[in-house]
GROMACS .gro file of N, CA and C in nm:
model
  156
    1MET      N    1   2.985   0.699   1.420
    1MET     CA    2   2.932   0.612   1.428
    1MET      C    3   2.779   0.626   1.407
    2ARG      N    4   2.766   0.745   1.480
    2ARG     CA    5   2.604   0.813   1.496
    2ARG      C    6   2.560   0.837   1.348
    3SER      N    7   2.655   0.885   1.284
    3SER     CA    8   2.610   0.927   1.107
    3SER      C    9   2.583   0.819   1.038
    4TYR      N   10   2.668   0.706   1.062
    4TYR     CA   11   2.660   0.538   1.001
    4TYR      C   12   2.507   0.489   1.053
    5ILE      N   13   2.472   0.509   1.146
    5ILE     CA   14   2.320   0.467   1.189
    5ILE      C   15   2.259   0.543   1.131
    6GLY      N   16   2.253   0.670   1.118
    6GLY     CA   17   2.153   0.754   1.050
    6GLY      C   18   2.127   0.683   0.893
    7ASN      N   19   2.246   0.694   0.877
    7ASN     CA   20   2.264   0.678   0.707
    7ASN      C   21   2.191   0.575   0.692
    8GLU      N   22   2.214   0.442   0.744
    8GLU     CA   23   2.125   0.329   0.751
    8GLU      C   24   1.968   0.323   0.761
    9LEU      N   25   1.957   0.408   0.845
    9LEU     CA   26   1.797   0.422   0.908
    9LEU      C   27   1.730   0.505   0.773
   10LYS      N   28   1.786   0.594   0.738
   10LYS     CA   29   1.723   0.668   0.623
   10LYS      C   30   1.736   0.611   0.470
   11LYS      N   31   1.840   0.511   0.416
   11LYS     CA   32   1.831   0.405   0.346
   11LYS      C   33   1.729   0.263   0.360
   12ALA      N   34   1.714   0.271   0.468
   12ALA     CA   35   1.608   0.160   0.521
   12ALA      C   36   1.470   0.225   0.485
   13ASP      N   37   1.450   0.349   0.496
   13ASP     CA   38   1.318   0.450   0.497
   13ASP      C   39   1.305   0.439   0.313
   14ARG      N   40   1.402   0.463   0.278
   14ARG     CA   41   1.377   0.442   0.098
   14ARG      C   42   1.325   0.313   0.021
   15ARG      N   43   1.385   0.226   0.085
   15ARG     CA   44   1.358   0.094   0.046
   15ARG      C   45   1.208   0.075   0.007
   16ILE      N   46   1.182  -0.009  -0.065
   16ILE     CA   47   1.016  -0.057  -0.133
   16ILE      C   48   1.004  -0.155   0.026
   17LYS      N   49   0.885  -0.112   0.071
   17LYS     CA   50   0.832  -0.215   0.162
   17LYS      C   51   0.731  -0.258   0.132
   18THR      N   52   0.728  -0.396   0.154
   18THR     CA   53   0.622  -0.513   0.113
   18THR      C   54   0.480  -0.509   0.194
   19ILE      N   55   0.366  -0.526   0.149
   19ILE     CA   56   0.270  -0.532   0.197
   19ILE      C   57   0.202  -0.653   0.170
   20SER      N   58   0.112  -0.695   0.276
   20SER     CA   59  -0.020  -0.803   0.278
   20SER      C   60  -0.141  -0.733   0.234
   21LEU      N   61  -0.152  -0.803   0.069
   21LEU     CA   62  -0.306  -0.778   0.052
   21LEU      C   63  -0.413  -0.836   0.116
   22ASP      N   64  -0.403  -0.945   0.227
   22ASP     CA   65  -0.478  -0.965   0.302
   22ASP      C   66  -0.484  -0.931   0.429
   23ALA      N   67  -0.419  -0.798   0.486
   23ALA     CA   68  -0.427  -0.732   0.560
   23ALA      C   69  -0.521  -0.663   0.590
   24ILE      N   70  -0.612  -0.647   0.698
   24ILE     CA   71  -0.731  -0.559   0.734
   24ILE      C   72  -0.675  -0.415   0.734
   25VAL      N   73  -0.720  -0.324   0.649
   25VAL     CA   74  -0.697  -0.187   0.635
   25VAL      C   75  -0.776  -0.093   0.758
   26GLY      N   76  -0.667  -0.013   0.803
   26GLY     CA   77  -0.739   0.059   0.914
   26GLY      C   78  -0.854   0.034   0.985
   27ASP      N   79  -0.934   0.126   0.999
   27ASP     CA   80  -1.068   0.110   1.068
   27ASP      C   81  -1.187   0.067   0.959
   28SER      N   82  -1.137  -0.022   0.851
   28SER     CA   83  -1.220  -0.077   0.754
   28SER      C   84  -1.347  -0.171   0.792
   29GLU      N   85  -1.332  -0.205   0.877
   29GLU     CA   86  -1.442  -0.287   0.946
   29GLU      C   87  -1.407  -0.437   0.928
   30GLY      N   88  -1.302  -0.483   0.888
   30GLY     CA   89  -1.238  -0.620   0.816
   30GLY      C   90  -1.219  -0.588   0.700
   31MET      N   91  -1.199  -0.471   0.596
   31MET     CA   92  -1.171  -0.485   0.465
   31MET      C   93  -1.061  -0.496   0.453
   32THR      N   94  -1.009  -0.588   0.319
   32THR     CA   95  -0.885  -0.595   0.291
   32THR      C   96  -0.823  -0.553   0.194
   33LEU      N   97  -0.704  -0.504   0.186
   33LEU     CA   98  -0.636  -0.414   0.088
   33LEU      C   99  -0.688  -0.499  -0.076
   34MET      N  100  -0.704  -0.623  -0.084
   34MET     CA  101  -0.756  -0.691  -0.206
   34MET      C  102  -0.886  -0.634  -0.231
   35ASP      N  103  -0.968  -0.631  -0.120
   35ASP     CA  104  -1.105  -0.567  -0.136
   35ASP      C  105  -1.131  -0.436  -0.179
   36MET      N  106  -1.017  -0.359  -0.134
   36MET     CA  107  -1.033  -0.226  -0.196
   36MET      C  108  -0.992  -0.203  -0.337
   37VAL      N  109  -0.880  -0.293  -0.368
   37VAL     CA  110  -0.815  -0.280  -0.492
   37VAL      C  111  -0.917  -0.313  -0.614
   38THR      N  112  -0.998  -0.474  -0.552
   38THR     CA  113  -1.049  -0.540  -0.660
   38THR      C  114  -1.167  -0.459  -0.668
   39TYR      N  115  -1.258  -0.385  -0.556
   39TYR     CA  116  -1.337  -0.314  -0.584
   39TYR      C  117  -1.338  -0.207  -0.666
   40ASP      N  118  -1.210  -0.109  -0.666
   40ASP     CA  119  -1.181   0.024  -0.692
   40ASP      C  120  -1.148  -0.017  -0.847
   41SER      N  121  -1.119  -0.148  -0.894
   41SER     CA  122  -1.058  -0.164  -1.040
   41SER      C  123  -1.204  -0.175  -1.070
   42TYR      N  124  -1.303  -0.240  -1.029
   42TYR     CA  125  -1.445  -0.313  -1.057
   42TYR      C  126  -1.515  -0.145  -1.119
   43LEU      N  127  -1.532  -0.029  -1.021
   43LEU     CA  128  -1.592   0.064  -1.058
   43LEU      C  129  -1.489   0.173  -1.208
   44ASN      N  130  -1.383   0.153  -1.200
   44ASN     CA  131  -1.316   0.216  -1.288
   44ASN      C  132  -1.350   0.162  -1.459
   45CYS      N  133  -1.381   0.015  -1.425
   45CYS     CA  134  -1.392  -0.062  -1.556
   45CYS      C  135  -1.528  -0.020  -1.591
   46TYR      N  136  -1.610  -0.036  -1.469
   46TYR     CA  137  -1.783   0.005  -1.509
   46TYR      C  138  -1.802   0.112  -1.575
   47SER      N  139  -1.698   0.240  -1.507
   47SER     CA  140  -1.732   0.363  -1.541
   47SER      C  141  -1.686   0.331  -1.701
   48LEU      N  142  -1.573   0.275  -1.720
   48LEU     CA  143  -1.501   0.321  -1.875
   48LEU      C  144  -1.603   0.257  -1.996
   49CYS      N  145  -1.619   0.117  -1.960
   49CYS     CA  146  -1.689   0.031  -2.031
   49CYS      C  147  -1.852   0.102  -2.040
   50VAL      N  148  -1.922   0.148  -1.974
   50VAL     CA  149  -2.065   0.151  -1.999
   50VAL      C  150  -2.052   0.308  -2.016
   51GLY      N  151  -1.943   0.390  -1.983
   51GLY     CA  152  -1.953   0.533  -2.016
   51GLY      C  153  -2.005   0.645  -1.940
   52GLY      N  154  -2.021   0.603  -1.810
   52GLY     CA  155  -2.078   0.656  -1.720
   52GLY      C  156  -2.002   0.711  -1.634
   0.00000   0.00000   0.00000
Protein backbone atom coordinates (compact mmCIF):
# COMPACT_ATOMS: atom_id res chain seq x y z
CA MET A 1 0.00 0.00 0.00
CA ARG A 2 2.85 2.36 0.82
CA SER A 3 4.48 1.85 -2.58
CA TYR A 4 1.14 2.50 -4.31
CA ILE A 5 0.80 5.85 -2.55
CA GLY A 6 4.43 6.71 -3.32
CA ASN A 7 3.94 5.90 -7.00
CA GLU A 8 0.78 8.01 -7.15
CA LEU A 9 2.65 10.96 -5.61
CA LYS A 10 5.45 10.57 -8.17
CA LYS A 11 2.90 10.52 -11.00
CA ALA A 12 1.28 13.65 -9.62
CA ASP A 13 4.69 15.39 -9.60
CA ARG A 14 5.23 14.53 -13.27
CA ARG A 15 1.90 15.97 -14.38
CA ILE A 16 1.76 19.41 -15.95
CA LYS A 17 0.77 21.99 -13.37
CA THR A 18 -1.50 24.86 -14.31
CA ILE A 19 -0.56 28.37 -13.29
CA SER A 20 -2.35 31.68 -13.33
CA LEU A 21 -0.90 34.52 -15.36
CA ASP A 22 -2.55 36.96 -12.94
CA ALA A 23 -0.81 35.57 -9.85
CA ILE A 24 1.80 37.78 -8.21
CA VAL A 25 5.33 36.44 -8.74
CA GLY A 26 7.50 36.02 -5.62
CA ASP A 27 8.94 39.25 -4.22
CA SER A 28 8.32 41.26 -7.38
CA GLU A 29 6.30 44.03 -5.69
CA GLY A 30 3.02 43.19 -7.41
CA MET A 31 4.37 42.12 -10.79
CA THR A 32 2.37 39.30 -12.36
CA LEU A 33 3.58 36.57 -14.67
CA MET A 34 1.70 38.23 -17.53
CA ASP A 35 3.68 41.44 -16.93
CA MET A 36 6.94 39.51 -17.08
CA VAL A 37 6.05 37.55 -20.21
CA THR A 38 4.82 40.68 -21.96
CA TYR A 39 7.89 42.71 -20.96
CA ASP A 40 10.32 39.97 -22.04
CA SER A 41 8.50 39.54 -25.33
CA TYR A 42 8.68 43.29 -25.90
CA LEU A 43 12.43 43.36 -25.28
CA ASN A 44 13.05 40.38 -27.58
CA CYS A 45 10.94 41.88 -30.34
CA TYR A 46 12.59 45.29 -29.95
CA SER A 47 16.11 43.85 -30.14
CA LEU A 48 15.21 41.73 -33.19
CA CYS A 49 13.31 44.46 -35.03
CA VAL A 50 15.82 47.24 -34.40
CA GLY A 51 18.88 45.04 -34.52
CA GLY A 52 20.26 46.17 -31.17
